[in-house]
Amino acid sequence: MHDIRALRADPTAFDADLARRGLPPVSAQLLAWDEEKRQAQTLLQDKQTRSKTLAREIGTLKRSGGDTAVLEAEGASLRADMEGLKEQVDALGGQATALLATLPNRLDPTVPDGADESANVVVHTWGTQPSFAFAPKQHFELGEALGQMDFATAAKLSGSRFVVLRGGVARLARALGQFMLDLHGNDHGYVETQVPVLVNDDAMYGTDKLPKFADQSFRTEDGRWLVPTAEVPLTASVAGDIVDGAVLPLRMTALSQCFRSEAGASGRDVRGMLRQHQFEKVEMVSVTTPEESEAEHERMTRCAEVVLEKLNIPYRRMLLCAGDTGFGAAKTFDLEAWLPGQDAWREISSCSNTRDFQARRMNARYRAQAGGAPAFVHTLNGSGLAVGRTLIAVMENYQTEEGTIVVPDVLRPYMGGLGVIA
């Protein structure tokens, strides 16, 4: 959510941030509602003050045996006025809140202008793209030929955008998840966490998934949501809290199933595992102070990069432009892995600093020192990494002409020493 005081202070800058995302100005409407609400609140307070004074006057008059009819009539009129003003204040506040809830986060000044991914900026590139003496295949061609990636059976069970993994490929996916958790827990200082994959409206709203992404999420008949990412329960774990500043930053990681309806993705990445309704992801979440959030963003992104470096997967870091930066993010780095079968770079991780945007929605604060006033935390989230997409990257970069998959050295302890999937 947004700080209405910042909007009052510089409405032009607020609208300019929206314009960078291709959105129309809203500050005039919000400020009009805000002014009307504040006037109504002032009038309500005046009438409440008069109502209290009137009650004392009526009491005094009654004790002296005087006629209170005129005062009581005024009291009844005041009560009706106050009820109407309360309704007006609530309605105006509700209108403003509903509009604010649909507005994306304000962008960091370093985010480049641009309407879509074509304006994203390459920050740096790592690794050497493999050279093959044969035409490299895509992951689904390799997996189906091995008999270990089965889309037909998944479609029979669940419909499109699902997959059944078997044998060595299934074990490779499991190995990747365990390797990432161990790396982030042992080397990067994230606390391994197991979280529910069913959450309530408050958790989804607080992490900016509602109302914006309702149509991209799955909801159960009892009103809960299947998580689109473990970011939701990890970040929402501090909702409503005042955290002791001495324990910040909080760093959490979780491997979870994730669920997305992929609304609006019809016709995109139909073949293979790139865009699934159900997938696994290792998530990283940090909760920190405003002063440390920028450095924490860089640190988190490096933690994701290390995963790819240890797997020896070529990647590049992208700074997303204004039009491609996600709804809740002030600034985002994407990591794109090289996929030889596609002859293309594809996103494998997204690391975002939301600053206090989520914290305001879920009222998550910290207290820097005893007796100090609480302030909103900053929250960050990142993929460390998406397991399915990392599986794709390993399969395509480590394929052989015979159609087998060489297991990266770092994963062999998780594969019982297996060196080749055949």
Coordinates of C-alpha atoms in Angstrom, one line a residue, residues 21 104-105 207-208 213 325-330 352-355 357-358:
R21 CA 4.4 1.9 -15.7
P104 CA 1.6 -0.9 -8.1
N105 CA 4.7 -0.1 -6.0
T207 CA 1.9 -9.9 0.0
D208 CA 0.2 -8.0 -2.9
F213 CA -3.6 -11.6 -9.2
T325 CA 8.8 -4.7 -13.2
G326 CA 6.3 -6.7 -11.2
F327 CA 3.3 -5.1 -9.4
G328 CA 4.8 -5.3 -5.8
A329 CA 8.4 -4.6 -6.7
A330 CA 10.3 -1.3 -6.5
S352 CA 12.8 -8.1 -5.9
N353 CA 12.9 -5.4 -3.3
T354 CA 9.3 -4.4 -2.4
R355 CA 10.6 -1.9 0.3
F357 CA 4.9 -1.8 0.1
Q358 CA 4.0 -5.2 1.5

